[in-house]
Amino acid sequence: PFVLALYEGPSKPLSIPPQQVCVLRPGPLPQADPEERMFEQWESAMQSLPDTALARLDAWDPTHEAVVIVPSASQLQSVGGRPVFGGTPSIRHAIENKSKVDQLFAELHMETAPHQVVPLAQATAAAAALDLGQGTVWAGDNTSTIEAGARALAHVFDEPSAHRARMLLADRCKTVRVQPFLPGVPCSIQGICTPDGVALTVPTEMLVLRDPSLGTFLLVGMSTAWDPPVCVTER
């Protein structure tokens, strides 16, 4: 294999020849939200490999027969003129946009809580109109990247939490979806599409922790231990 890596780290060196490892250093290490920002840096670097990296890759694979394995969240179509395996189709950017999902819900006749999609500057006013007593949740759009893992998400219940939400979303989103905070079990409902139908999987509980003092959410894992009640599954 040939490895295109981003920065050096504390991990044990790979047990492959050094000439088959190319470490990219596109800029300073991100300080805020390093995991997400480093992925964005990596994907940007893969879209336009430096000449030195491209030369090393071409020397290892002069016939361009290699296939590049990319992370599941990547939307790359090719790397260094070579096809990719894995990743996600570009349509994911559209279908995972929290500010546009209500059109899909309407087409499927799904019930939703009251909500508004507004510019960030109008989110506070929308929250005041929608709050049912436990605050509101602001979900940012996909202006800068696919927002997943509860990152562009905030629980707003007073002015300090609203200020923190604006600071979180200001540099990454243009619009936000505002709805009342609803206690419950957040789940990911998925299916496997085949030529002759769709197989529904058991809902996967998203293990999301909430800091009631800050209004922040933290996705810490997933679980299939919880089953929805029959009245829900039969609908």
mmCIF file of C-alpha atoms in Angstrom:
data_model
loop_
_atom_site.group_PDB
_atom_site.id
_atom_site.type_symbol
_atom_site.label_atom_id
_atom_site.label_comp_id
_atom_site.label_asym_id
_atom_site.label_seq_id
_atom_site.Cartn_x
_atom_site.Cartn_y
_atom_site.Cartn_z
ATOM 1 C CA PRO A 1 0.000 0.000 0.000
ATOM 2 C CA PHE A 2 0.859 3.679 -0.308
ATOM 3 C CA VAL A 3 -0.313 5.906 2.554
ATOM 4 C CA LEU A 4 -1.200 9.584 2.216
ATOM 5 C CA ALA A 5 -1.240 10.866 5.799
ATOM 6 C CA LEU A 6 -1.903 14.210 7.464
ATOM 7 C CA TYR A 7 0.714 15.398 9.960
ATOM 8 C CA GLU A 8 2.782 13.187 12.234
ATOM 9 C CA GLY A 9 1.254 11.900 15.454
ATOM 10 C CA PRO A 10 2.061 9.949 18.604
ATOM 11 C CA SER A 11 0.954 6.631 17.099
ATOM 12 C CA LYS A 12 3.376 3.797 16.491
ATOM 13 C CA PRO A 13 5.011 4.076 13.033
ATOM 14 C CA LEU A 14 3.406 2.013 10.295
ATOM 15 C CA SER A 15 5.142 -1.251 9.498
ATOM 16 C CA ILE A 16 5.602 -0.418 5.830
ATOM 17 C CA PRO A 17 8.616 1.024 4.003
ATOM 18 C CA PRO A 18 9.007 4.795 4.515
ATOM 19 C CA GLN A 19 9.013 5.387 0.757
ATOM 20 C CA GLN A 20 5.385 4.216 0.773
ATOM 21 C CA VAL A 21 4.282 6.866 3.269
ATOM 22 C CA CYS A 22 3.780 10.505 2.319
ATOM 23 C CA VAL A 23 2.930 12.902 5.144
ATOM 24 C CA LEU A 24 1.105 16.079 4.120
ATOM 25 C CA ARG A 25 1.342 19.280 6.159
ATOM 26 C CA PRO A 26 -1.175 21.700 4.603
ATOM 27 C CA GLY A 27 -0.987 24.281 7.380
ATOM 28 C CA PRO A 28 -0.912 24.757 11.134
ATOM 29 C CA LEU A 29 -2.668 22.176 13.259
ATOM 30 C CA PRO A 30 -6.234 23.350 13.981
ATOM 31 C CA GLN A 31 -6.786 24.247 17.620
ATOM 32 C CA ALA A 32 -10.590 24.413 17.674
ATOM 33 C CA ASP A 33 -12.534 21.231 16.888
ATOM 34 C CA PRO A 34 -9.341 19.496 15.683
ATOM 35 C CA GLU A 35 -10.937 16.207 14.597
ATOM 36 C CA GLU A 36 -13.380 17.868 12.215
ATOM 37 C CA ARG A 37 -11.015 20.553 10.949
ATOM 38 C CA MET A 38 -8.233 18.050 10.299
ATOM 39 C CA PHE A 39 -10.608 15.937 8.198
ATOM 40 C CA GLU A 40 -11.500 19.033 6.179
ATOM 41 C CA GLN A 41 -7.783 19.776 5.756
ATOM 42 C CA TRP A 42 -7.124 16.189 4.655
ATOM 43 C CA GLU A 43 -9.950 16.187 2.113
ATOM 44 C CA SER A 44 -8.859 19.544 0.715
ATOM 45 C CA ALA A 45 -5.268 18.291 0.427
ATOM 46 C CA MET A 46 -6.425 15.145 -1.392
ATOM 47 C CA GLN A 47 -8.305 17.255 -3.953
ATOM 48 C CA SER A 48 -5.108 19.001 -4.945
ATOM 49 C CA LEU A 49 -2.051 16.994 -4.019
ATOM 50 C CA PRO A 50 1.255 18.890 -3.832
ATOM 51 C CA ASP A 51 3.627 18.148 -6.709
ATOM 52 C CA THR A 52 6.003 16.310 -4.379
ATOM 53 C CA ALA A 53 3.253 14.000 -3.114
ATOM 54 C CA LEU A 54 1.937 13.405 -6.623
ATOM 55 C CA ALA A 55 5.430 12.559 -7.870
ATOM 56 C CA ARG A 56 5.921 10.005 -5.094
ATOM 57 C CA LEU A 57 2.518 8.467 -5.764
ATOM 58 C CA ASP A 58 3.245 8.263 -9.500
ATOM 59 C CA ALA A 59 6.614 6.647 -8.803
ATOM 60 C CA TRP A 60 4.902 3.978 -6.716
ATOM 61 C CA ASP A 61 1.989 3.527 -9.151
ATOM 62 C CA PRO A 62 3.245 4.612 -12.599
ATOM 63 C CA THR A 63 0.404 2.869 -14.463
ATOM 64 C CA HIS A 64 -2.372 4.502 -12.386
ATOM 65 C CA GLU A 65 -3.862 1.125 -11.504
ATOM 66 C CA ALA A 66 -4.178 1.783 -7.768
ATOM 67 C CA VAL A 67 -7.505 2.394 -6.055
ATOM 68 C CA VAL A 68 -7.586 4.904 -3.195
ATOM 69 C CA ILE A 69 -9.449 3.835 -0.044
ATOM 70 C CA VAL A 70 -11.048 6.880 1.604
ATOM 71 C CA PRO A 71 -12.943 7.376 4.899
ATOM 72 C CA SER A 72 -16.690 6.786 4.866
ATOM 73 C CA ALA A 73 -17.448 10.500 5.286
ATOM 74 C CA SER A 74 -15.298 11.550 2.332
ATOM 75 C CA GLN A 75 -16.933 12.910 -0.817
ATOM 76 C CA LEU A 76 -13.827 12.578 -2.979
ATOM 77 C CA GLN A 77 -14.388 11.152 -6.452
ATOM 78 C CA SER A 78 -10.704 10.691 -7.252
ATOM 79 C CA VAL A 79 -7.269 11.246 -5.710
ATOM 80 C CA GLY A 80 -4.238 11.964 -7.847
ATOM 81 C CA GLY A 81 -6.110 10.847 -10.965
ATOM 82 C CA ARG A 82 -7.040 7.513 -9.399
ATOM 83 C CA PRO A 83 -10.522 6.211 -8.543
ATOM 84 C CA VAL A 84 -11.630 5.944 -4.937
ATOM 85 C CA PHE A 85 -13.303 3.156 -2.985
ATOM 86 C CA GLY A 86 -15.570 3.942 -0.053
ATOM 87 C CA GLY A 87 -16.683 7.413 0.838
ATOM 88 C CA THR A 88 -20.145 8.776 0.322
ATOM 89 C CA PRO A 89 -21.951 10.162 -2.745
ATOM 90 C CA SER A 90 -22.045 13.921 -3.153
ATOM 91 C CA ILE A 91 -25.829 13.908 -2.680
ATOM 92 C CA ARG A 92 -25.221 13.346 1.041
ATOM 93 C CA HIS A 93 -24.405 17.033 1.395
ATOM 94 C CA ALA A 94 -27.965 17.830 0.322
ATOM 95 C CA ILE A 95 -29.936 15.109 2.076
ATOM 96 C CA GLU A 96 -28.215 15.651 5.430
ATOM 97 C CA ASN A 97 -28.860 19.384 5.436
ATOM 98 C CA LYS A 98 -30.904 19.905 8.596
ATOM 99 C CA SER A 99 -32.346 23.166 7.281
ATOM 100 C CA LYS A 100 -33.891 21.464 4.224
ATOM 101 C CA VAL A 101 -35.052 18.133 5.671
ATOM 102 C CA ASP A 102 -38.629 19.314 6.234
ATOM 103 C CA GLN A 103 -39.448 19.058 2.533
ATOM 104 C CA LEU A 104 -38.648 15.337 2.730
ATOM 105 C CA PHE A 105 -40.675 14.973 5.929
ATOM 106 C CA ALA A 106 -43.659 16.610 4.218
ATOM 107 C CA GLU A 107 -43.434 14.291 1.207
ATOM 108 C CA LEU A 108 -43.436 11.288 3.572
ATOM 109 C CA HIS A 109 -46.326 12.723 5.643
ATOM 110 C CA MET A 110 -44.206 12.642 8.787
ATOM 111 C CA GLU A 111 -45.263 14.564 11.868
ATOM 112 C CA THR A 112 -42.790 17.175 13.047
ATOM 113 C CA ALA A 113 -42.594 19.586 15.932
ATOM 114 C CA PRO A 114 -43.235 23.280 15.226
ATOM 115 C CA HIS A 115 -40.121 24.782 13.684
ATOM 116 C CA GLN A 116 -38.672 27.644 11.664
ATOM 117 C CA VAL A 117 -35.704 27.800 9.288
ATOM 118 C CA VAL A 118 -34.256 31.299 9.524
ATOM 119 C CA PRO A 119 -31.004 33.224 9.081
ATOM 120 C CA LEU A 120 -28.841 32.942 12.177
ATOM 121 C CA ALA A 121 -29.531 36.595 13.038
ATOM 122 C CA GLN A 122 -33.244 35.773 13.414
ATOM 123 C CA ALA A 123 -32.813 32.600 15.468
ATOM 124 C CA THR A 124 -33.377 34.289 18.833
ATOM 125 C CA ALA A 125 -36.752 35.661 17.736
ATOM 126 C CA ALA A 126 -37.754 32.281 16.313
ATOM 127 C CA ALA A 127 -36.738 30.585 19.557
ATOM 128 C CA ALA A 128 -38.891 32.944 21.607
ATOM 129 C CA ALA A 129 -41.923 32.020 19.503
ATOM 130 C CA LEU A 130 -41.294 28.256 19.597
ATOM 131 C CA ASP A 131 -40.113 27.592 23.166
ATOM 132 C CA LEU A 132 -42.487 25.215 24.986
ATOM 133 C CA GLY A 133 -40.791 25.655 28.345
ATOM 134 C CA GLN A 134 -37.564 23.647 27.993
ATOM 135 C CA GLY A 135 -35.734 25.852 25.530
ATOM 136 C CA THR A 136 -35.126 25.294 21.843
ATOM 137 C CA VAL A 137 -32.635 23.402 19.701
ATOM 138 C CA TRP A 138 -30.752 25.159 16.908
ATOM 139 C CA ALA A 139 -29.396 22.991 14.078
ATOM 140 C CA GLY A 140 -27.087 24.574 11.517
ATOM 141 C CA ASP A 141 -27.139 24.020 7.764
ATOM 142 C CA ASN A 142 -24.355 22.512 5.633
ATOM 143 C CA THR A 143 -22.821 25.764 4.405
ATOM 144 C CA SER A 144 -19.239 24.799 5.239
ATOM 145 C CA THR A 145 -19.386 21.010 5.615
ATOM 146 C CA ILE A 146 -21.708 18.092 6.340
ATOM 147 C CA GLU A 147 -22.796 18.750 9.896
ATOM 148 C CA ALA A 148 -23.124 15.446 11.737
ATOM 149 C CA GLY A 149 -22.294 14.046 15.148
ATOM 150 C CA ALA A 150 -24.193 16.786 17.028
ATOM 151 C CA ARG A 151 -21.520 19.350 16.125
ATOM 152 C CA ALA A 152 -23.549 22.242 14.683
ATOM 153 C CA LEU A 153 -26.252 21.750 17.289
ATOM 154 C CA ALA A 154 -27.108 23.718 20.409
ATOM 155 C CA HIS A 155 -29.694 23.696 23.194
ATOM 156 C CA VAL A 156 -30.707 27.300 23.827
ATOM 157 C CA PHE A 157 -32.580 28.209 27.018
ATOM 158 C CA ASP A 158 -31.284 31.640 28.062
ATOM 159 C CA GLU A 159 -29.207 34.513 26.708
ATOM 160 C CA PRO A 160 -25.782 33.012 27.592
ATOM 161 C CA SER A 161 -26.667 29.752 25.810
ATOM 162 C CA ALA A 162 -28.010 31.747 22.838
ATOM 163 C CA HIS A 163 -24.723 33.658 22.680
ATOM 164 C CA ARG A 164 -22.750 30.405 22.728
ATOM 165 C CA ALA A 165 -24.960 29.025 19.952
ATOM 166 C CA ARG A 166 -24.369 32.098 17.792
ATOM 167 C CA MET A 167 -20.609 31.821 18.332
ATOM 168 C CA LEU A 168 -20.711 28.113 17.434
ATOM 169 C CA LEU A 169 -22.690 28.597 14.231
ATOM 170 C CA ALA A 170 -21.539 32.017 13.004
ATOM 171 C CA ASP A 171 -18.496 30.859 11.021
ATOM 172 C CA ARG A 172 -20.027 27.686 9.608
ATOM 173 C CA CYS A 173 -23.744 28.201 8.862
ATOM 174 C CA LYS A 174 -25.982 30.724 7.097
ATOM 175 C CA THR A 175 -29.332 29.400 8.287
ATOM 176 C CA VAL A 176 -30.521 27.404 11.292
ATOM 177 C CA ARG A 177 -33.505 25.183 11.972
ATOM 178 C CA VAL A 178 -35.091 26.117 15.293
ATOM 179 C CA GLN A 179 -37.556 23.896 17.134
ATOM 180 C CA PRO A 180 -38.600 23.266 20.746
ATOM 181 C CA PHE A 181 -36.362 21.000 22.818
ATOM 182 C CA LEU A 182 -38.121 17.625 23.043
ATOM 183 C CA PRO A 183 -36.980 15.087 25.670
ATOM 184 C CA GLY A 184 -36.698 11.574 24.287
ATOM 185 C CA VAL A 185 -34.450 8.972 22.692
ATOM 186 C CA PRO A 186 -32.618 10.233 19.573
ATOM 187 C CA CYS A 187 -32.343 7.502 16.960
ATOM 188 C CA SER A 188 -30.898 6.932 13.529
ATOM 189 C CA ILE A 189 -33.424 5.073 11.367
ATOM 190 C CA GLN A 190 -31.819 3.436 8.374
ATOM 191 C CA GLY A 191 -32.577 0.974 5.616
ATOM 192 C CA ILE A 192 -30.770 -1.186 3.095
ATOM 193 C CA CYS A 193 -31.877 -0.441 -0.464
ATOM 194 C CA THR A 194 -31.913 -3.338 -2.928
ATOM 195 C CA PRO A 195 -33.349 -3.691 -6.456
ATOM 196 C CA ASP A 196 -36.455 -5.461 -5.131
ATOM 197 C CA GLY A 197 -37.188 -3.407 -2.025
ATOM 198 C CA VAL A 198 -35.955 -1.728 1.127
ATOM 199 C CA ALA A 199 -35.087 -3.627 4.308
ATOM 200 C CA LEU A 200 -35.561 -1.540 7.444
ATOM 201 C CA THR A 201 -33.032 -1.988 10.227
ATOM 202 C CA VAL A 202 -33.564 -1.742 13.967
ATOM 203 C CA PRO A 203 -33.417 1.923 15.058
ATOM 204 C CA THR A 204 -29.965 2.791 16.338
ATOM 205 C CA GLU A 205 -30.002 4.908 19.468
ATOM 206 C CA MET A 206 -27.641 7.860 19.306
ATOM 207 C CA LEU A 207 -26.019 8.144 22.729
ATOM 208 C CA VAL A 208 -26.026 11.911 23.115
ATOM 209 C CA LEU A 209 -24.959 13.582 26.340
ATOM 210 C CA ARG A 210 -26.229 17.064 27.173
ATOM 211 C CA ASP A 211 -24.627 19.650 29.412
ATOM 212 C CA PRO A 212 -27.604 21.532 30.882
ATOM 213 C CA SER A 213 -25.376 24.365 32.060
ATOM 214 C CA LEU A 214 -23.826 25.077 28.645
ATOM 215 C CA GLY A 215 -26.444 23.881 26.166
ATOM 216 C CA THR A 216 -23.969 21.636 24.369
ATOM 217 C CA PHE A 217 -24.505 18.142 22.990
ATOM 218 C CA LEU A 218 -21.890 15.403 22.727
ATOM 219 C CA LEU A 219 -22.353 12.269 20.610
ATOM 220 C CA VAL A 220 -20.486 9.530 22.482
ATOM 221 C CA GLY A 221 -21.631 6.365 20.729
ATOM 222 C CA MET A 222 -24.486 4.229 19.446
ATOM 223 C CA SER A 223 -26.614 1.399 20.796
ATOM 224 C CA THR A 224 -29.254 -1.057 19.581
ATOM 225 C CA ALA A 225 -30.413 -2.043 23.084
ATOM 226 C CA TRP A 226 -33.493 0.192 22.977
ATOM 227 C CA ASP A 227 -36.571 -0.847 20.991
ATOM 228 C CA PRO A 228 -39.326 1.621 20.168
ATOM 229 C CA PRO A 229 -42.824 0.758 21.424
ATOM 230 C CA VAL A 230 -45.142 -1.196 19.128
ATOM 231 C CA CYS A 231 -47.395 1.835 18.658
ATOM 232 C CA VAL A 232 -44.453 3.535 16.944
ATOM 233 C CA THR A 233 -43.136 0.628 14.864
ATOM 234 C CA GLU A 234 -46.576 -0.166 13.437
ATOM 235 C CA ARG A 235 -47.143 3.337 12.129
#
